[in-house]
Short mmCIF file of C-alpha atoms in Angstrom, two decimals:
data_model
loop_
_atom_site.label_atom_id
_atom_site.label_comp_id
_atom_site.label_asym_id
_atom_site.label_seq_id
_atom_site.Cartn_x
_atom_site.Cartn_y
_atom_site.Cartn_z
CA UNK Q 78 36.97 -2.98 -91.82
CA UNK Q 79 36.25 -5.18 -94.83
CA UNK Q 80 34.89 -8.71 -94.55
CA UNK Q 81 35.90 -10.98 -97.42
CA UNK Q 82 34.91 -14.49 -98.44
CA UNK Q 83 37.63 -17.15 -98.67
CA UNK Q 84 37.70 -16.47 -102.43
CA UNK Q 85 38.33 -12.76 -101.83
CA UNK Q 86 34.85 -11.42 -102.65
CA UNK Q 87 33.74 -8.44 -100.55
CA UNK Q 88 30.90 -9.51 -98.24
CA UNK Q 89 30.54 -6.43 -96.04
CA UNK Q 90 32.18 -3.26 -94.83
CA UNK Q 91 31.94 -2.56 -91.10
CA UNK Q 92 32.58 1.18 -90.72
CA UNK Q 93 32.33 1.31 -86.93
CA UNK Q 94 35.50 -0.68 -86.08
CA UNK Q 95 38.09 2.02 -85.35
CA UNK Q 96 41.71 1.19 -86.10
CA UNK Q 97 41.55 -2.58 -86.45
CA UNK Q 98 45.04 -3.91 -85.72
CA UNK Q 99 44.43 -7.67 -85.44
CA UNK Q 100 41.64 -10.18 -85.99
CA UNK Q 101 41.34 -13.85 -85.12
CA UNK Q 102 38.56 -16.42 -85.18
CA UNK Q 103 37.41 -18.43 -82.19
CA UNK Q 104 38.55 -22.08 -82.28
CA UNK Q 105 35.05 -23.20 -83.20
CA UNK Q 106 34.75 -20.51 -85.94
CA UNK Q 107 31.55 -18.97 -84.59
CA UNK Q 108 33.05 -15.57 -83.73
CA UNK Q 109 35.80 -13.30 -84.99
CA UNK Q 110 37.54 -11.04 -82.48
CA UNK Q 111 39.01 -7.73 -83.64
CA UNK Q 112 41.40 -5.48 -81.71
CA UNK Q 113 40.07 -1.96 -82.41
CA UNK Q 114 43.09 0.03 -81.27
CA UNK Q 115 41.69 3.50 -81.92
CA UNK Q 116 38.53 2.95 -79.83
CA UNK Q 117 40.16 0.85 -77.05
CA UNK Q 118 37.80 -2.06 -77.76
CA UNK Q 119 37.73 -5.71 -78.63
CA UNK Q 120 34.91 -6.09 -81.15
CA UNK Q 121 33.19 -9.42 -81.74
CA UNK Q 122 31.87 -10.16 -85.21
CA UNK Q 123 29.31 -12.81 -86.06
CA UNK Q 124 30.66 -14.14 -89.38
CA UNK Q 125 27.25 -15.43 -90.49
CA UNK Q 126 26.00 -11.82 -90.82
CA UNK Q 127 28.61 -10.55 -90.95
CA UNK Q 128 27.73 -8.11 -88.18
CA UNK Q 129 29.03 -6.82 -84.86
CA UNK Q 130 27.60 -8.86 -81.99
CA UNK Q 131 29.52 -7.46 -78.99
CA UNK Q 132 31.97 -4.76 -77.91
CA UNK Q 133 34.30 -4.85 -74.90
CA UNK Q 134 35.95 -1.69 -73.59
CA UNK Q 135 39.45 -2.84 -72.70
CA UNK Q 136 41.27 0.52 -72.59
CA UNK Q 137 44.84 1.38 -73.59
CA UNK Q 138 45.05 0.47 -77.29
CA UNK Q 139 44.52 -3.31 -77.71
CA UNK Q 140 46.82 -4.65 -80.43
CA UNK Q 141 47.28 -8.43 -80.71
CA UNK Q 142 44.88 -11.29 -80.00
CA UNK Q 143 44.85 -14.99 -79.21
CA UNK Q 144 41.60 -16.89 -78.59
CA UNK Q 145 41.14 -20.20 -76.80
CA UNK Q 146 37.94 -22.09 -76.03
CA UNK Q 147 37.56 -20.12 -72.77
CA UNK Q 148 39.54 -16.90 -73.10
CA UNK Q 149 40.32 -13.96 -75.37
CA UNK Q 150 43.87 -12.79 -74.63
CA UNK Q 151 45.05 -9.39 -75.88
CA UNK Q 152 48.11 -7.20 -75.69
CA UNK Q 153 47.66 -3.52 -74.96
CA UNK Q 154 49.66 -0.32 -74.83
CA UNK Q 155 49.54 2.99 -76.63
CA UNK Q 156 53.24 3.90 -76.39
CA UNK Q 157 56.61 2.20 -76.21
CA UNK Q 158 57.59 1.55 -72.63
CA UNK Q 159 54.08 0.59 -71.59
CA UNK Q 160 52.22 -2.56 -72.32
CA UNK Q 161 50.72 -5.71 -71.01
CA UNK Q 162 48.58 -8.76 -71.56
CA UNK Q 163 45.04 -9.05 -70.31
CA UNK Q 164 42.01 -11.21 -71.01
CA UNK Q 165 38.26 -11.51 -71.44
CA UNK Q 166 36.43 -14.60 -70.16
CA UNK Q 167 34.36 -15.80 -73.12
CA UNK Q 168 31.58 -17.52 -71.13
CA UNK Q 169 30.69 -14.41 -69.12
CA UNK Q 170 32.11 -11.56 -71.19
CA UNK Q 171 33.97 -10.31 -68.11
CA UNK Q 172 36.98 -8.13 -68.87
CA UNK Q 173 39.77 -8.82 -66.37
CA UNK Q 174 40.55 -5.83 -64.13
CA UNK Q 175 42.20 -3.23 -66.34
CA UNK Q 176 44.32 -1.91 -63.47
CA UNK Q 177 45.93 -5.29 -62.78
CA UNK Q 178 46.77 -6.99 -66.08
CA UNK Q 179 47.86 -10.61 -66.33
CA UNK Q 180 51.38 -9.61 -67.36
CA UNK Q 181 53.26 -6.41 -68.09
CA UNK Q 182 56.00 -5.86 -70.64
CA UNK Q 183 58.02 -3.10 -72.20
CA UNK Q 184 56.53 -3.08 -75.68
CA UNK Q 185 52.88 -3.18 -76.71
CA UNK Q 186 53.57 -5.17 -79.86
CA UNK Q 187 54.25 -8.69 -78.60
CA UNK Q 188 52.68 -11.47 -80.62
CA UNK Q 189 50.38 -13.96 -78.92
CA UNK Q 190 49.63 -17.60 -79.62
CA UNK Q 191 47.60 -20.33 -77.96
CA UNK Q 192 48.49 -24.00 -78.02
CA UNK Q 193 48.48 -27.02 -75.76
CA UNK Q 194 46.35 -25.22 -73.19
CA UNK Q 195 48.91 -22.42 -72.84
CA UNK Q 196 49.26 -18.81 -73.92
CA UNK Q 197 52.60 -17.84 -75.48
CA UNK Q 198 53.92 -14.31 -76.01
CA UNK Q 199 56.99 -13.51 -78.08
CA UNK Q 200 59.01 -10.44 -79.11
CA UNK Q 201 59.92 -7.84 -76.54
CA UNK Q 202 60.84 -7.93 -72.88
CA UNK Q 203 58.38 -9.48 -70.43
CA UNK Q 204 59.49 -8.24 -66.98
CA UNK Q 205 56.30 -9.24 -65.16
CA UNK Q 206 55.79 -12.57 -66.91
CA UNK Q 207 54.34 -14.95 -64.31
CA UNK Q 208 56.30 -18.08 -65.19
CA UNK Q 209 59.82 -18.84 -66.32
CA UNK Q 210 58.49 -21.18 -69.00
CA UNK Q 211 56.92 -18.31 -70.93
CA UNK Q 212 53.31 -19.37 -70.71
CA UNK Q 213 50.14 -18.63 -68.77
CA UNK Q 214 48.12 -21.65 -67.85
#
């Protein structure tokens, strides 16, 4: 994984992030979260280093991310026909129970977004989505 400045200059190369599929900064800009699909991890990068500050084993090929002030949401799934949404609580670093995700869906490639205190997922079928309005929260 390459870390670039806003002008495009190479700042660092982080070789131990396997299969980065998505990256997003925390709302306050103090952390960058990376979905490392090949190692089944969410990796946290301290941008001031830049260096890896934390790793969370989330299993099953994490793919897409959305970060709020309190939560890191991620999609997961290694194959079509399996997938879901789960989360990490930022204050404690607790990964929600892997065996009971927040929502399940047919495809592992849904996009996530956070806004107005809600999590939104789009693209793909969401058969276990907990609300008819399409949001968690």
